[in-house]
Amino acid sequence: MKSIFTLLALTVGIACAQVPPPHTAFDKDQVHEIRLRFPNADWYQVLTKNYSGTEADNPYFTASLEWGQYKFDSVGVRFKGNSSYSGSRTTKKPFRLKLNEFVKGQKIEGIGAFNLSNGLGDPSFVREKVYYEMATAIGLKAPRSNFASLYINDQYWGLYVLGEVVNSDFLKNYLGKGEDAGNLYKGNIGASFDYIGEDKAKYKEVWEKQTNEEADDWADLIALCKLINDTPVAQLRAKLEPIMDVDSVLTAFALDNATVNLDSYVGMGQNFNVYKRPSDNRWVWIVWDPSLAFGGLGQGQTTAQMQQLILEWVNTGVGGGGGAIPGGGMPPGGGVPPGGGLPPGGGNPGGAGGSPTLATRPLATKLWQVPEYKERYRQIYQQLVNKSYVPGTVVARMNTLRTMIRPAVTAEPDAQRLVTLAAFESAMTTDGTATAGGGAPGAPGGGGGGFGSAPGLQPFIDARVASIKTQLAATSTPNFTMSVNTSSLGFTQQSAGTAAASQSLAIFVGGTATGANYSISAATASGGTWLTSNIAGGLAPGSVKVTANGSALTAGTYTGSINIFVSGAINSPVMIPVTLTVTPAAAVPVPIISAIVNSASYAAGAIAPGEIVTIFGTIMGPATLASGTFSNSKLSTTVGGVQVTFDGVAAPLVYASSGQVSAIVPFEVNSSQSTVKIIYNGQTSAGTVQTVAATAPGIFTTASSGTGQGAIVNNLSGTNSASNAAAKGASVSIYLTGGGQTNPAGTSGAVGQSGTLQNISAPVVVAIGGQAATVTYSGAVPGSVQGLYQVNATIPQGSATGIVPVVVSIGGKSAQNGVTMWVK
């Protein structure tokens, strides 16, 4: 069964497969205490000798670890980083912890590796965490972070930023089970996506392969670079869209530009990850290491120049000679940092600056030359400043974090400090000064983003956002939306047989946009060019016929997409996933339904409109689980060639596989009975008749077992658990399904709107610890697919303590027994 956390992830976003499960390290704002003990007194010298800036050449050294309830006798420890390592003139170096380096399977709640970043270049200590939170808020795949006080051999080593590592654990947690088999690449300085021939050795100089290292197959990355560089701009969209989640790239570029995070692809040509998802063979962008965001590295620019950075800026200057910024280019002879090599004592000599490998950024510059992509980039940027990059909110968040970490910063030994305590205290308002302990050679004394001289955050953010809004206002801003009559298409035909009938797509536009131009492109991810449309474009509103002809294909499932671009539409482009199922010429087996249960409680019985149900059976879908996708803010009704109908109405699908399918009962189901059927491979199952009730509540549990710890969040302190019990009188949120109709009425497959509360129509009663609890809200979860409900309740003062039962009744129907939570 899928867990509640997968269901909570069914929101509209970029590459949105799921949100990661809760984790002790990141569930709430906290300064963790981590203690390392090395068996050898010369551990620092050993780690220094072993240090290399690349993952493959940097061996681990053994140490014991104590972290709260977790105690391990042997974990792997090494230094990490490039400039954060070499720029530190104290022994406060950044670390990588690998828990399972010497003991196979040794992890903490599913995560085997953590970063401890030393905060070099950030006197505030909060740039990295706030950037990652902004990235997550706008739908990017971003590591979680927190803070840790590190002790080594019982000596306090200082405050560190604690973070996730982008590795196979990350891929499974963020993209889903089975999604960690693809190739993950990390870009180092010079990873510009230039095509430099077919010799993989050349790519290894600027890229690191993070998964499938032993296979040593770099063909996919080389092919991507070749496509980006060799494809004319006019053809780029048609060729790139089927193989890359372009929205994830444009969103990352917008966030890096907005926060002036130039230690990134557009600036230094590094600190990012690209991953080829196995489920659709599309590349997705994963952000990484934003410790110098918010102007922490200016690449020769003054603070004022960074605040005015143009929206499509890239570092095109070899030797620092010509970044496109208002008020002047990057100073000639800038270097990185100005006047000094990176790292100290090596790298590019001061005064020369730059590197030939930094001269081009073809992925950014060519995307912005495609009118639809530039327009989409500006749309994403506008959403960013409207919703996430609000100066008052961002600054308040930073101040909250700084209040929490202040005692740990104050307690740092002077010999370990990378910035003075005074610089930490003034970091929100005043440009920093040189680092304690010497800093990096060539760091300027103020402004310009040299190490230890980062701009004061509040004035920098205020001025940056003001400049962004001015620049956005000066461009033509899309002001209407487009929609398509379906979120996905599915075709089925026999091998060597006649093609299935064409299907129509109707394209609509809102407001006064009648007559807007639209264009159509068909793309296939597998099997060649089997997907076509009858026209290449026209004026909206309009329609197009889509044909899938797999007569030349062998039996199997093939995927593609119809991509619709409407000039001036806020949500353009829209991608309609297309699945073609080619069956053997022989008879196709018929799907069989054996049981239908509530996805939270696993209880069989009556179903309710909007209830998330799990259907068990055989031959119901593909052998490999296929996850639901969104289009036009609605969950698709076809997944992996599977459809589920209730009295002929197609249901939104959460996932589908041969033996298990999860669907959301359409809100249109309103009779006393409903006939459920599954359609797969062109075959339709026998109908299963289900009784329909107004409500059929079931509470989700963290173990996805139907009993035990409920999927309950303490509204002030994160996920409820034995180690994070809720106080009496506090409010908690209980997640469930089967709550029935809402007011305003639910829309099948739609996402709950954050500005509109959809209350459960039936009466809701909650008891916690044997006592009646006050219900303060019951309804759809804003931002999640409708059918997932949230009940907020106040824990009664008379509740028992410890692990206590939770009982929820909706419309007189009780959810399952055996659900618990922790009360202190």
PDB file of N, CA, C and O in Angstrom, residues 531-571:
ATOM      1  N   LEU A 531       3.346   8.301 -32.644  1.00  0.00           N
ATOM      2  CA  LEU A 531       2.353   9.265 -32.167  1.00  0.00           C
ATOM      3  C   LEU A 531       2.328  10.473 -33.105  1.00  0.00           C
ATOM      4  O   LEU A 531       3.370  11.075 -33.387  1.00  0.00           O
ATOM      5  N   THR A 532       1.157  10.847 -33.582  1.00  0.00           N
ATOM      6  CA  THR A 532       1.034  11.985 -34.489  1.00  0.00           C
ATOM      7  C   THR A 532      -0.213  12.794 -34.157  1.00  0.00           C
ATOM      8  O   THR A 532      -1.139  12.304 -33.500  1.00  0.00           O
ATOM      9  N   SER A 533      -0.218  14.059 -34.618  1.00  0.00           N
ATOM     10  CA  SER A 533      -1.418  14.899 -34.534  1.00  0.00           C
ATOM     11  C   SER A 533      -1.757  15.376 -35.942  1.00  0.00           C
ATOM     12  O   SER A 533      -0.877  15.477 -36.801  1.00  0.00           O
ATOM     13  N   ASN A 534      -3.028  15.684 -36.177  1.00  0.00           N
ATOM     14  CA  ASN A 534      -3.451  16.027 -37.534  1.00  0.00           C
ATOM     15  C   ASN A 534      -3.092  17.455 -37.929  1.00  0.00           C
ATOM     16  O   ASN A 534      -3.119  17.802 -39.115  1.00  0.00           O
ATOM     17  N   ILE A 535      -2.774  18.313 -36.959  1.00  0.00           N
ATOM     18  CA  ILE A 535      -2.363  19.681 -37.268  1.00  0.00           C
ATOM     19  C   ILE A 535      -1.192  20.055 -36.372  1.00  0.00           C
ATOM     20  O   ILE A 535      -0.928  19.417 -35.354  1.00  0.00           O
ATOM     21  N   ALA A 536      -0.468  21.109 -36.784  1.00  0.00           N
ATOM     22  CA  ALA A 536       0.685  21.577 -36.004  1.00  0.00           C
ATOM     23  C   ALA A 536       0.348  22.773 -35.135  1.00  0.00           C
ATOM     24  O   ALA A 536       1.149  23.179 -34.297  1.00  0.00           O
ATOM     25  N   GLY A 537      -0.862  23.339 -35.307  1.00  0.00           N
ATOM     26  CA  GLY A 537      -1.237  24.491 -34.515  1.00  0.00           C
ATOM     27  C   GLY A 537      -2.438  25.194 -35.100  1.00  0.00           C
ATOM     28  O   GLY A 537      -3.032  24.752 -36.089  1.00  0.00           O
ATOM     29  N   GLY A 538      -2.817  26.306 -34.460  1.00  0.00           N
ATOM     30  CA  GLY A 538      -3.973  27.057 -34.919  1.00  0.00           C
ATOM     31  C   GLY A 538      -4.301  28.153 -33.933  1.00  0.00           C
ATOM     32  O   GLY A 538      -3.437  28.627 -33.183  1.00  0.00           O
ATOM     33  N   LEU A 539      -5.567  28.556 -33.913  1.00  0.00           N
ATOM     34  CA  LEU A 539      -6.039  29.585 -33.005  1.00  0.00           C
ATOM     35  C   LEU A 539      -6.952  28.958 -31.956  1.00  0.00           C
ATOM     36  O   LEU A 539      -7.828  28.158 -32.287  1.00  0.00           O
ATOM     37  N   ALA A 540      -6.730  29.325 -30.706  1.00  0.00           N
ATOM     38  CA  ALA A 540      -7.557  28.806 -29.626  1.00  0.00           C
ATOM     39  C   ALA A 540      -8.799  29.695 -29.460  1.00  0.00           C
ATOM     40  O   ALA A 540      -8.722  30.906 -29.654  1.00  0.00           O
ATOM     41  N   PRO A 541      -9.967  29.096 -29.086  1.00  0.00           N
ATOM     42  CA  PRO A 541     -10.144  27.665 -28.834  1.00  0.00           C
ATOM     43  C   PRO A 541     -10.089  26.847 -30.124  1.00  0.00           C
ATOM     44  O   PRO A 541     -10.368  27.363 -31.194  1.00  0.00           O
ATOM     45  N   GLY A 542      -9.707  25.590 -29.975  1.00  0.00           N
ATOM     46  CA  GLY A 542      -9.567  24.735 -31.135  1.00  0.00           C
ATOM     47  C   GLY A 542      -9.485  23.296 -30.709  1.00  0.00           C
ATOM     48  O   GLY A 542      -9.606  22.963 -29.525  1.00  0.00           O
ATOM     49  N   SER A 543      -9.287  22.410 -31.686  1.00  0.00           N
ATOM     50  CA  SER A 543      -9.190  20.991 -31.367  1.00  0.00           C
ATOM     51  C   SER A 543      -8.189  20.336 -32.288  1.00  0.00           C
ATOM     52  O   SER A 543      -7.865  20.842 -33.365  1.00  0.00           O
ATOM     53  N   VAL A 544      -7.663  19.194 -31.835  1.00  0.00           N
ATOM     54  CA  VAL A 544      -6.683  18.444 -32.600  1.00  0.00           C
ATOM     55  C   VAL A 544      -6.987  16.964 -32.425  1.00  0.00           C
ATOM     56  O   VAL A 544      -7.416  16.532 -31.346  1.00  0.00           O
ATOM     57  N   LYS A 545      -6.780  16.184 -33.486  1.00  0.00           N
ATOM     58  CA  LYS A 545      -6.956  14.741 -33.404  1.00  0.00           C
ATOM     59  C   LYS A 545      -5.593  14.079 -33.232  1.00  0.00           C
ATOM     60  O   LYS A 545      -4.645  14.397 -33.953  1.00  0.00           O
ATOM     61  N   VAL A 546      -5.538  13.157 -32.282  1.00  0.00           N
ATOM     62  CA  VAL A 546      -4.292  12.467 -31.952  1.00  0.00           C
ATOM     63  C   VAL A 546      -4.431  11.004 -32.362  1.00  0.00           C
ATOM     64  O   VAL A 546      -5.427  10.351 -32.036  1.00  0.00           O
ATOM     65  N   THR A 547      -3.405  10.516 -33.067  1.00  0.00           N
ATOM     66  CA  THR A 547      -3.412   9.132 -33.525  1.00  0.00           C
ATOM     67  C   THR A 547      -2.181   8.408 -33.015  1.00  0.00           C
ATOM     68  O   THR A 547      -1.072   8.955 -33.060  1.00  0.00           O
ATOM     69  N   ALA A 548      -2.382   7.191 -32.516  1.00  0.00           N
ATOM     70  CA  ALA A 548      -1.277   6.333 -32.088  1.00  0.00           C
ATOM     71  C   ALA A 548      -1.346   5.052 -32.910  1.00  0.00           C
ATOM     72  O   ALA A 548      -2.328   4.316 -32.831  1.00  0.00           O
ATOM     73  N   ASN A 549      -0.283   4.807 -33.680  1.00  0.00           N
ATOM     74  CA  ASN A 549      -0.269   3.623 -34.548  1.00  0.00           C
ATOM     75  C   ASN A 549       0.943   2.778 -34.191  1.00  0.00           C
ATOM     76  O   ASN A 549       2.074   3.101 -34.532  1.00  0.00           O
ATOM     77  N   GLY A 550       0.693   1.681 -33.471  1.00  0.00           N
ATOM     78  CA  GLY A 550       1.771   0.795 -33.054  1.00  0.00           C
ATOM     79  C   GLY A 550       1.829  -0.485 -33.848  1.00  0.00           C
ATOM     80  O   GLY A 550       2.307  -1.510 -33.334  1.00  0.00           O
ATOM     81  N   SER A 551       1.373  -0.461 -35.095  1.00  0.00           N
ATOM     82  CA  SER A 551       1.322  -1.683 -35.892  1.00  0.00           C
ATOM     83  C   SER A 551       2.697  -2.281 -36.138  1.00  0.00           C
ATOM     84  O   SER A 551       2.829  -3.485 -36.348  1.00  0.00           O
ATOM     85  N   ALA A 552       3.738  -1.435 -36.085  1.00  0.00           N
ATOM     86  CA  ALA A 552       5.098  -1.940 -36.314  1.00  0.00           C
ATOM     87  C   ALA A 552       5.813  -2.283 -35.017  1.00  0.00           C
ATOM     88  O   ALA A 552       6.990  -2.670 -35.029  1.00  0.00           O
ATOM     89  N   LEU A 553       5.126  -2.153 -33.888  1.00  0.00           N
ATOM     90  CA  LEU A 553       5.760  -2.364 -32.591  1.00  0.00           C
ATOM     91  C   LEU A 553       5.469  -3.759 -32.060  1.00  0.00           C
ATOM     92  O   LEU A 553       4.412  -4.337 -32.329  1.00  0.00           O
ATOM     93  N   THR A 554       6.395  -4.270 -31.268  1.00  0.00           N
ATOM     94  CA  THR A 554       6.166  -5.531 -30.569  1.00  0.00           C
ATOM     95  C   THR A 554       5.298  -5.272 -29.346  1.00  0.00           C
ATOM     96  O   THR A 554       5.091  -4.125 -28.938  1.00  0.00           O
ATOM     97  N   ALA A 555       4.791  -6.336 -28.760  1.00  0.00           N
ATOM     98  CA  ALA A 555       3.929  -6.189 -27.595  1.00  0.00           C
ATOM     99  C   ALA A 555       4.672  -5.478 -26.473  1.00  0.00           C
ATOM    100  O   ALA A 555       5.844  -5.730 -26.216  1.00  0.00           O
ATOM    101  N   GLY A 556       3.983  -4.564 -25.804  1.00  0.00           N
ATOM    102  CA  GLY A 556       4.586  -3.822 -24.706  1.00  0.00           C
ATOM    103  C   GLY A 556       3.854  -2.514 -24.487  1.00  0.00           C
ATOM    104  O   GLY A 556       2.866  -2.206 -25.173  1.00  0.00           O
ATOM    105  N   THR A 557       4.338  -1.725 -23.529  1.00  0.00           N
ATOM    106  CA  THR A 557       3.734  -0.429 -23.218  1.00  0.00           C
ATOM    107  C   THR A 557       4.695   0.674 -23.626  1.00  0.00           C
ATOM    108  O   THR A 557       5.878   0.654 -23.251  1.00  0.00           O
ATOM    109  N   TYR A 558       4.203   1.645 -24.371  1.00  0.00           N
ATOM    110  CA  TYR A 558       5.019   2.730 -24.905  1.00  0.00           C
ATOM    111  C   TYR A 558       4.450   4.062 -24.416  1.00  0.00           C
ATOM    112  O   TYR A 558       3.232   4.205 -24.252  1.00  0.00           O
ATOM    113  N   THR A 559       5.342   5.010 -24.181  1.00  0.00           N
ATOM    114  CA  THR A 559       4.908   6.287 -23.636  1.00  0.00           C
ATOM    115  C   THR A 559       5.334   7.432 -24.539  1.00  0.00           C
ATOM    116  O   THR A 559       6.328   7.360 -25.265  1.00  0.00           O
ATOM    117  N   GLY A 560       4.566   8.481 -24.503  1.00  0.00           N
ATOM    118  CA  GLY A 560       4.863   9.682 -25.260  1.00  0.00           C
ATOM    119  C   GLY A 560       4.074  10.840 -24.683  1.00  0.00           C
ATOM    120  O   GLY A 560       3.536  10.761 -23.572  1.00  0.00           O
ATOM    121  N   SER A 561       3.997  11.936 -25.424  1.00  0.00           N
ATOM    122  CA  SER A 561       3.246  13.085 -24.926  1.00  0.00           C
ATOM    123  C   SER A 561       2.847  13.976 -26.087  1.00  0.00           C
ATOM    124  O   SER A 561       3.509  14.018 -27.125  1.00  0.00           O
ATOM    125  N   ILE A 562       1.737  14.664 -25.901  1.00  0.00           N
ATOM    126  CA  ILE A 562       1.322  15.748 -26.789  1.00  0.00           C
ATOM    127  C   ILE A 562       1.560  17.042 -26.015  1.00  0.00           C
ATOM    128  O   ILE A 562       1.015  17.230 -24.922  1.00  0.00           O
ATOM    129  N   ASN A 563       2.385  17.909 -26.565  1.00  0.00           N
ATOM    130  CA  ASN A 563       2.765  19.140 -25.879  1.00  0.00           C
ATOM    131  C   ASN A 563       2.078  20.322 -26.551  1.00  0.00           C
ATOM    132  O   ASN A 563       2.197  20.531 -27.760  1.00  0.00           O
ATOM    133  N   ILE A 564       1.340  21.076 -25.760  1.00  0.00           N
ATOM    134  CA  ILE A 564       0.528  22.174 -26.276  1.00  0.00           C
ATOM    135  C   ILE A 564       1.055  23.485 -25.712  1.00  0.00           C
ATOM    136  O   ILE A 564       1.134  23.670 -24.493  1.00  0.00           O
ATOM    137  N   PHE A 565       1.416  24.398 -26.604  1.00  0.00           N
ATOM    138  CA  PHE A 565       1.937  25.704 -26.216  1.00  0.00           C
ATOM    139  C   PHE A 565       0.952  26.771 -26.683  1.00  0.00           C
ATOM    140  O   PHE A 565       0.576  26.816 -27.861  1.00  0.00           O
ATOM    141  N   VAL A 566       0.533  27.629 -25.749  1.00  0.00           N
ATOM    142  CA  VAL A 566      -0.355  28.738 -26.088  1.00  0.00           C
ATOM    143  C   VAL A 566       0.338  30.033 -25.705  1.00  0.00           C
ATOM    144  O   VAL A 566       0.663  30.253 -24.529  1.00  0.00           O
ATOM    145  N   SER A 567       0.577  30.865 -26.672  1.00  0.00           N
ATOM    146  CA  SER A 567       1.269  32.121 -26.423  1.00  0.00           C
ATOM    147  C   SER A 567       0.453  33.002 -25.487  1.00  0.00           C
ATOM    148  O   SER A 567      -0.718  33.273 -25.736  1.00  0.00           O
ATOM    149  N   GLY A 568       1.081  33.421 -24.389  1.00  0.00           N
ATOM    150  CA  GLY A 568       0.431  34.309 -23.440  1.00  0.00           C
ATOM    151  C   GLY A 568      -0.302  33.623 -22.314  1.00  0.00           C
ATOM    152  O   GLY A 568      -0.828  34.281 -21.425  1.00  0.00           O
ATOM    153  N   ALA A 569      -0.345  32.277 -22.318  1.00  0.00           N
ATOM    154  CA  ALA A 569      -1.058  31.559 -21.254  1.00  0.00           C
ATOM    155  C   ALA A 569      -0.156  31.356 -20.051  1.00  0.00           C
ATOM    156  O   ALA A 569       1.014  31.000 -20.189  1.00  0.00           O
ATOM    157  N   ILE A 570      -0.696  31.568 -18.873  1.00  0.00           N
ATOM    158  CA  ILE A 570       0.081  31.463 -17.637  1.00  0.00           C
ATOM    159  C   ILE A 570       0.604  30.056 -17.443  1.00  0.00           C
ATOM    160  O   ILE A 570       1.732  29.865 -16.986  1.00  0.00           O
ATOM    161  N   ASN A 571      -0.191  29.056 -17.785  1.00  0.00           N
ATOM    162  CA  ASN A 571       0.177  27.669 -17.508  1.00  0.00           C
ATOM    163  C   ASN A 571       0.735  26.939 -18.726  1.00  0.00           C
ATOM    164  O   ASN A 571       0.822  25.716 -18.741  1.00  0.00           O
TER     165      ASN A 571
END
